[in-house]
Amino acid sequence: MIFDVQVEVLLRPGIADPAGSTIERSLPTLGFDGVRDVRVGKSIRFSLDAADEAAARALAGDMCARFLTNPVIEDAVVSVAAAGGGS
Amino acid sequence: MSATVGVVVFPGTNCEFDSADAVRLLGAEPRMLWHQNRTVGDVDAVIVPGGFAHGDYLRPGAIARFSPVMEAVAEFAASGGPVVGICNGFQVLTEAGLLPGALQKNAGLKFVCAPAALRVETTSTVLTRDASVGDILNIPVNHFEGNYTCSPETLAELRSDDRIVLRYVDNPNGSVDDIAGICNAQRNVVGLMPHPERATSALLGSTDGLVLLGSLLAAATV
């Protein structure tokens, strides 16, 4: 089966996010007040051929641990959905 | 016989000629090692120089660590060979697992390009054996992702094992504990963000890089 995989990579809690804090400091200058906890990450999307959803999740998790993230500073949130799922 | 120093070249490396010139200035022979090489040959030391290996795509060093030459560099290091990663080379060595921790974006998102005063913290490494503890070296930094970060456990280990090689006198990038350079447990692999190869001539503003690269060559010939 083909699955659509989305990996969201974010800095781990407690790791300073200079890009996020710079955006947070800049928004009020445009009048956007009340914004907090800005975090900047990256999104990696791909199609993956796997036996079932559990297998797809396991593969994506392994990719994150070994390549897509640096576990010293980053965490990943993985979403897996059957391809062509409508949305 | 003079030492031969391998200088690793990835697509996007840009400090290989400066590094080679510095090696030559110190009387040794540089040899470029293309990233697809599966061996480092008979070199006596390896420099992983600065630049933007593989465009720094994904993360600095993340792709470079899969280059065939890195397996050969890891074997060379495991056999005790002296290895120094400078700037992007330091990032590559952390991604390759040869050194602990990671290099994060600079605090304040500032690209820093300036001379930096560094304090030598230990002389028991291949990069500092000819220096003295407490020496202040003036060596330029030039990076966006040089903010050394590691777990509290790793930091405790680096401190207790005397593996913090160089500290910034005036921290330019937010590195934990002012760390500018560290070494592995065997002390033959060193990574540092500053560029000693750019501090090799009075014309460049400083010759303080010579004692570091000279140490590497001395370590290479024992």
Short mmCIF file of N, CA and C in Angstrom, two decimals, chain A residues 11 15-20 22 25 42 44 65-70 72-74, chain B residues 58-59 62-63 65-66 94-95 101-109 149-151:
data_model
loop_
_atom_site.label_atom_id
_atom_site.label_comp_id
_atom_site.label_asym_id
_atom_site.label_seq_id
_atom_site.Cartn_x
_atom_site.Cartn_y
_atom_site.Cartn_z
N LEU A 11 12.56 21.56 17.13
CA LEU A 11 13.59 21.50 18.15
C LEU A 11 12.98 20.94 19.43
N ILE A 15 15.52 23.25 24.03
CA ILE A 15 16.58 23.69 23.11
C ILE A 15 16.17 25.07 22.59
N ALA A 16 17.05 26.02 22.72
CA ALA A 16 16.74 27.39 22.28
C ALA A 16 16.38 27.38 20.79
N ASP A 17 15.33 28.11 20.43
CA ASP A 17 14.87 28.20 19.05
C ASP A 17 15.04 29.65 18.59
N PRO A 18 16.24 30.03 18.14
CA PRO A 18 16.48 31.43 17.81
C PRO A 18 15.59 31.94 16.69
N ALA A 19 15.25 31.08 15.71
CA ALA A 19 14.38 31.54 14.63
C ALA A 19 12.98 31.84 15.19
N GLY A 20 12.49 30.94 16.04
CA GLY A 20 11.17 31.15 16.64
C GLY A 20 11.13 32.41 17.48
N THR A 22 12.99 35.03 17.25
CA THR A 22 13.12 36.23 16.41
C THR A 22 11.77 36.59 15.78
N ARG A 25 9.52 38.07 18.41
CA ARG A 25 9.84 39.46 18.73
C ARG A 25 9.41 40.42 17.61
N LYS A 42 10.72 22.11 10.41
CA LYS A 42 10.61 21.87 8.98
C LYS A 42 9.66 20.71 8.75
N ILE A 44 8.70 17.55 6.20
CA ILE A 44 9.22 16.66 5.16
C ILE A 44 8.08 15.72 4.77
N ALA A 65 14.89 8.63 13.28
CA ALA A 65 15.93 8.39 14.27
C ALA A 65 17.31 8.39 13.63
N ARG A 66 17.40 7.89 12.38
CA ARG A 66 18.73 7.69 11.80
C ARG A 66 19.16 8.78 10.85
N PHE A 67 18.19 9.61 10.39
CA PHE A 67 18.60 10.56 9.36
C PHE A 67 17.83 11.89 9.39
N LEU A 68 16.50 11.80 9.45
CA LEU A 68 15.70 13.01 9.24
C LEU A 68 15.81 13.99 10.41
N THR A 69 16.11 13.49 11.60
CA THR A 69 16.30 14.40 12.73
C THR A 69 17.68 14.16 13.34
N ASN A 70 18.16 15.14 14.05
CA ASN A 70 19.31 14.95 14.91
C ASN A 70 18.76 14.83 16.33
N VAL A 72 19.84 14.73 19.13
CA VAL A 72 20.43 15.55 20.19
C VAL A 72 19.62 16.83 20.39
N ILE A 73 19.08 17.36 19.29
CA ILE A 73 18.38 18.65 19.39
C ILE A 73 16.97 18.65 18.84
N GLU A 74 16.59 17.59 18.09
CA GLU A 74 15.30 17.63 17.40
C GLU A 74 14.39 16.46 17.75
N LEU B 58 19.17 19.54 4.74
CA LEU B 58 18.58 18.89 5.90
C LEU B 58 19.15 19.49 7.19
N ARG B 59 20.44 19.25 7.43
CA ARG B 59 21.15 19.90 8.54
C ARG B 59 22.63 19.92 8.13
N ALA B 62 24.56 16.52 7.80
CA ALA B 62 23.65 15.38 7.82
C ALA B 62 23.84 14.47 6.61
N ILE B 63 24.12 15.06 5.45
CA ILE B 63 24.30 14.25 4.24
C ILE B 63 25.76 13.81 4.14
N ARG B 65 27.82 12.89 6.20
CA ARG B 65 28.28 11.74 6.99
C ARG B 65 28.06 10.43 6.24
N PHE B 66 27.21 10.45 5.18
CA PHE B 66 27.00 9.23 4.39
C PHE B 66 28.01 9.08 3.26
N THR B 94 30.18 15.63 14.34
CA THR B 94 29.11 15.36 15.32
C THR B 94 28.00 14.54 14.67
N GLU B 95 27.63 14.88 13.43
CA GLU B 95 26.59 14.11 12.75
C GLU B 95 27.04 12.66 12.53
N GLY B 101 27.21 15.59 20.84
CA GLY B 101 26.55 16.90 20.79
C GLY B 101 26.16 17.30 19.39
N ALA B 102 25.78 18.56 19.24
CA ALA B 102 25.33 19.09 17.95
C ALA B 102 25.61 20.58 17.90
N LEU B 103 25.66 21.11 16.68
CA LEU B 103 25.84 22.55 16.49
C LEU B 103 24.52 23.14 16.02
N GLN B 104 23.96 23.99 16.86
CA GLN B 104 22.67 24.62 16.65
C GLN B 104 22.87 25.99 16.02
N LYS B 105 21.77 26.55 15.50
CA LYS B 105 21.84 27.93 15.00
C LYS B 105 22.33 28.85 16.13
N ASN B 106 23.12 29.86 15.75
CA ASN B 106 23.64 30.80 16.74
C ASN B 106 22.51 31.47 17.51
N ALA B 107 22.75 31.71 18.77
CA ALA B 107 21.80 32.48 19.57
C ALA B 107 21.64 33.85 18.90
N GLY B 108 20.42 34.33 18.83
CA GLY B 108 20.19 35.63 18.20
C GLY B 108 20.20 35.57 16.69
N LEU B 109 20.31 34.36 16.12
CA LEU B 109 20.28 34.18 14.66
C LEU B 109 21.33 35.00 13.93
N THR B 149 25.69 22.48 21.46
CA THR B 149 24.58 22.04 22.31
C THR B 149 24.77 20.56 22.62
N CYS B 150 24.52 20.17 23.86
CA CYS B 150 24.56 18.74 24.17
C CYS B 150 23.73 18.51 25.42
N SER B 151 23.49 17.25 25.73
CA SER B 151 22.70 16.92 26.91
C SER B 151 23.50 17.26 28.17
#
